[in-house]
Amino acid sequence: SAVISQKPSRDICQRGTSLTIQCQVDSQVTMMFWYRQQPGQSLTLIATANQGSEATYESGFVIDKFPISRPNLTFSTLTVSNMSPEDSSIYLCSVPRGQGEQYFGPGTRLTVT
Amino acid sequence: EDQVTQSPEALRLQEGESSSLNCSYTVSGLRGLFWYRQDPGKGPEFLFTLYSAGEEKEKERLKATLTKKESFLHITAPKPEDSATYLCAVQPDGGSQGNLIFGKGTKLSVKP
């Protein structure tokens, strides 16, 4: 299994500000995924981060709100921009392994006040 | 629309009391079904992948089964350390590789 770390593990932010979340993997991977887990809701895919190309966003998520960087094969960042209380959530990165399964990082718990 | 429904939302068991968690799914085509365990404050931990109806996988006290419409996670003689939220996810045919459709999970509590 992959070892995945995320920074920060948690943060409390003011509305209107932005937070950048980092995801580091211990091996090179072509794709990295960013998910959101809102309270009481299912994990939902935000976007796929591909090295060397623009991220691919799922329906309902836009680049202006969630810009993503993928500078190399072991690292990615997700920025949550112009935050509102509705952005309070756990944000997780994951990487694919084997035949479709994914391994997840520990998550970043974001609270927006 | 692809969707996953898990039941019950919460389950409280006594240590040693076996039970099953249900995952019902609706997809146009199934590439795979996945079970995860999530402890509070942590990311989901991968447990099993099932690909076709009739398939079964086992790991310690857990056994996952799959039919064309649902999957079960059977827990035999659970221990308090099995307490966690269990998530089910499906990967539809034709979707992007990363797009796992998750259920909301079943929160399992096992009391000694």
Coordinates of C-alpha atoms in Angstrom, one line a residue:
Chain A
S1 CA 0.0 0.0 0.0
A2 CA 1.1 3.6 -0.6
V3 CA 2.1 5.9 2.2
I4 CA 0.3 9.2 1.8
S5 CA 0.6 12.3 4.0
Q6 CA -1.4 15.5 4.0
K7 CA -0.7 18.9 5.4
P8 CA -2.2 20.5 7.4
S9 CA -4.1 17.8 9.3
R10 CA -6.7 20.4 10.3
D11 CA -7.2 24.2 10.2
I12 CA -9.7 26.8 11.2
C13 CA -10.1 29.6 8.6
Q14 CA -12.0 32.9 8.2
R15 CA -14.5 33.1 5.5
G16 CA -13.2 34.8 2.3
T17 CA -9.7 33.4 2.8
S18 CA -8.0 30.5 0.9
L19 CA -6.2 27.4 2.2
T20 CA -3.8 25.2 0.3
I21 CA -3.7 21.5 1.2
Q22 CA -0.7 19.4 0.4
C23 CA -0.6 15.7 -0.5
Q24 CA 2.7 13.8 -0.6
V25 CA 3.0 10.1 -1.8
D26 CA 6.0 7.9 -1.1
S27 CA 6.1 6.6 -4.7
Q28 CA 5.5 8.0 -8.2
V29 CA 1.9 7.9 -9.4
T30 CA 0.4 9.1 -12.7
M31 CA -2.9 10.2 -11.1
M32 CA -3.9 11.6 -7.8
F33 CA -7.4 12.3 -6.7
W34 CA -9.0 14.9 -4.4
Y35 CA -12.2 14.1 -2.5
R36 CA -14.4 16.0 -0.2
Q37 CA -16.3 14.4 2.8
Q38 CA -18.9 16.8 4.1
P39 CA -20.5 16.1 7.5
G40 CA -23.1 13.3 7.1
Q41 CA -22.4 13.0 3.4
S42 CA -20.6 10.6 1.1
L43 CA -17.1 11.1 -0.1
T44 CA -17.3 13.0 -3.4
L45 CA -14.6 13.3 -6.0
I46 CA -13.6 16.9 -6.7
A47 CA -11.0 16.4 -9.4
T48 CA -8.2 14.2 -10.8
A49 CA -4.7 15.7 -10.8
N50 CA -2.6 14.5 -13.7
Q51 CA 1.1 15.3 -13.9
G52 CA 1.9 17.5 -16.9
S53 CA -1.7 18.5 -17.7
E54 CA -4.6 20.4 -16.3
A55 CA -6.7 18.8 -13.6
T56 CA -10.0 17.2 -14.6
Y57 CA -12.9 18.5 -12.5
E58 CA -16.1 16.6 -11.7
S59 CA -19.6 18.1 -12.3
G60 CA -20.3 20.8 -9.7
F61 CA -16.6 21.7 -9.0
V62 CA -14.7 24.4 -10.8
I63 CA -11.1 25.4 -11.1
D64 CA -11.6 28.9 -9.8
K65 CA -12.9 27.5 -6.5
F66 CA -10.5 24.5 -6.2
P67 CA -7.3 25.2 -8.2
I68 CA -5.0 22.2 -8.2
S69 CA -1.3 21.9 -8.9
R70 CA 0.7 18.7 -9.8
P71 CA 4.3 19.7 -10.1
N72 CA 5.7 16.1 -10.0
L73 CA 4.7 12.5 -9.7
T74 CA 4.7 12.4 -5.9
F75 CA 3.0 15.7 -4.9
S76 CA -0.1 17.7 -5.4
T77 CA -1.9 20.6 -3.8
L78 CA -5.6 21.6 -3.6
T79 CA -6.5 25.1 -2.8
V80 CA -9.9 26.0 -1.4
S81 CA -10.5 29.6 -2.5
N82 CA -12.7 32.3 -1.1
M83 CA -14.0 30.0 1.6
S84 CA -17.5 30.0 3.1
P85 CA -18.8 27.9 6.0
E86 CA -20.2 25.5 3.4
D87 CA -16.7 24.5 2.6
S88 CA -16.2 23.1 6.1
S89 CA -15.4 19.5 5.3
I90 CA -12.7 16.9 5.3
Y91 CA -10.5 17.0 2.2
L92 CA -8.7 13.8 1.2
C93 CA -6.3 12.9 -1.5
S94 CA -6.0 9.4 -2.9
V95 CA -3.9 7.4 -5.4
P96 CA -4.9 4.4 -7.5
R97 CA -3.5 0.9 -6.8
G98 CA -4.1 -2.5 -8.3
Q99 CA -7.4 -3.1 -10.1
G100 CA -9.4 0.1 -9.4
E101 CA -9.0 0.4 -5.6
Q102 CA -7.6 3.6 -4.2
Y103 CA -5.5 4.4 -1.1
F104 CA -6.4 7.5 0.8
G105 CA -4.4 10.0 2.8
P106 CA -5.3 10.8 6.4
G107 CA -7.4 13.9 5.4
T108 CA -7.4 17.6 6.2
R109 CA -10.3 18.7 8.5
L110 CA -11.2 22.3 7.5
T111 CA -13.5 24.5 9.5
V112 CA -14.6 27.9 8.1
T113 CA -15.9 30.5 10.5
Chain B
E1 CA -28.0 7.8 -12.0
D2 CA -25.3 5.8 -10.3
Q3 CA -25.9 5.5 -6.6
V4 CA -24.9 3.6 -3.5
T5 CA -27.1 3.1 -0.4
Q6 CA -25.8 1.6 2.8
S7 CA -27.8 0.2 5.6
P8 CA -28.2 0.4 8.5
E9 CA -26.8 3.9 9.1
A10 CA -25.6 2.7 12.6
L11 CA -25.3 -0.7 14.2
R12 CA -24.5 -1.5 17.8
L13 CA -23.4 -5.0 18.6
Q14 CA -22.2 -6.8 21.6
E15 CA -18.7 -8.4 21.4
G16 CA -19.2 -11.8 19.6
E17 CA -22.5 -10.9 18.1
S18 CA -22.3 -11.5 14.4
S19 CA -24.1 -9.4 11.8
S20 CA -24.1 -8.0 8.3
L21 CA -23.9 -4.6 6.7
N22 CA -25.7 -4.0 3.4
C23 CA -24.6 -2.0 0.3
S24 CA -27.2 -1.7 -2.4
Y25 CA -26.1 -0.1 -5.7
T26 CA -27.4 1.1 -9.0
V27 CA -25.0 1.5 -11.8
S28 CA -25.2 1.1 -15.6
G29 CA -22.3 -1.3 -15.5
L30 CA -20.0 -2.3 -12.6
R31 CA -16.3 -2.2 -12.9
G32 CA -15.7 -3.0 -9.2
L33 CA -17.2 -2.7 -5.7
F34 CA -14.9 -1.7 -2.8
W35 CA -15.2 -1.8 0.9
Y36 CA -13.3 0.5 3.2
R37 CA -13.0 1.0 6.9
Q38 CA -12.7 4.6 8.3
D39 CA -11.7 5.3 11.9
P40 CA -12.5 8.8 13.4
G41 CA -10.0 11.4 12.2
K42 CA -8.5 9.1 9.6
G43 CA -8.8 8.4 5.9
P44 CA -10.6 5.4 4.6
E45 CA -8.6 2.1 4.8
F46 CA -9.0 -0.3 1.9
L47 CA -10.5 -3.7 2.7
F48 CA -11.8 -5.5 -0.3
T49 CA -12.5 -5.4 -4.0
L50 CA -15.2 -7.5 -5.6
Y51 CA -15.7 -7.6 -9.4
S52 CA -18.5 -10.0 -10.3
A53 CA -21.6 -11.5 -8.8
G54 CA -20.9 -14.6 -6.6
E55 CA -17.5 -13.4 -5.7
E56 CA -16.4 -13.5 -2.0
K57 CA -13.4 -12.1 -0.1
E58 CA -12.4 -12.7 3.5
K59 CA -10.0 -11.1 5.9
E60 CA -10.0 -12.1 9.6
R61 CA -13.5 -11.6 10.9
L62 CA -14.8 -9.9 7.8
K63 CA -16.3 -11.5 4.7
A64 CA -17.6 -9.5 1.7
T65 CA -20.0 -10.9 -0.9
L66 CA -21.5 -9.6 -4.1
T67 CA -24.7 -10.0 -6.0
K68 CA -25.9 -8.1 -9.1
K69 CA -27.7 -5.5 -6.9
E70 CA -26.0 -5.5 -3.5
S71 CA -23.0 -6.4 -1.4
F72 CA -22.8 -7.6 2.1
L73 CA -20.1 -7.2 4.7
H74 CA -20.4 -10.0 7.2
I75 CA -18.8 -9.6 10.6
T76 CA -18.2 -12.7 12.5
A77 CA -17.7 -12.6 16.3
P78 CA -16.8 -8.9 16.3
K79 CA -14.4 -7.3 18.8
P80 CA -14.4 -3.8 20.1
E81 CA -11.5 -2.9 17.7
D82 CA -13.8 -3.6 14.8
S83 CA -15.7 -0.4 15.7
A84 CA -15.5 2.0 12.8
T85 CA -17.5 3.4 9.9
Y86 CA -17.6 1.0 7.0
L87 CA -17.8 2.5 3.5
C88 CA -19.0 0.9 0.3
A89 CA -18.0 2.3 -3.1
V90 CA -18.6 1.3 -6.7
Q91 CA -16.7 2.2 -9.8
P92 CA -19.0 2.4 -12.8
D93 CA -18.1 1.2 -16.3
G94 CA -17.2 4.1 -18.5
G95 CA -16.6 6.6 -15.7
S96 CA -13.3 8.3 -15.0
Q97 CA -10.8 6.0 -13.3
G98 CA -10.9 8.0 -10.0
N99 CA -14.6 8.4 -9.7
L100 CA -15.7 6.0 -7.0
I101 CA -19.3 6.5 -6.0
F102 CA -19.5 6.1 -2.2
G103 CA -22.3 5.4 0.1
K104 CA -22.7 7.3 3.4
G105 CA -21.4 4.4 5.4
T106 CA -22.5 2.3 8.3
K107 CA -21.1 3.3 11.7
L108 CA -20.4 0.1 13.7
S109 CA -20.0 0.1 17.5
V110 CA -19.0 -3.1 19.2
K111 CA -19.4 -3.1 23.0
P112 CA -17.3 -5.4 25.2

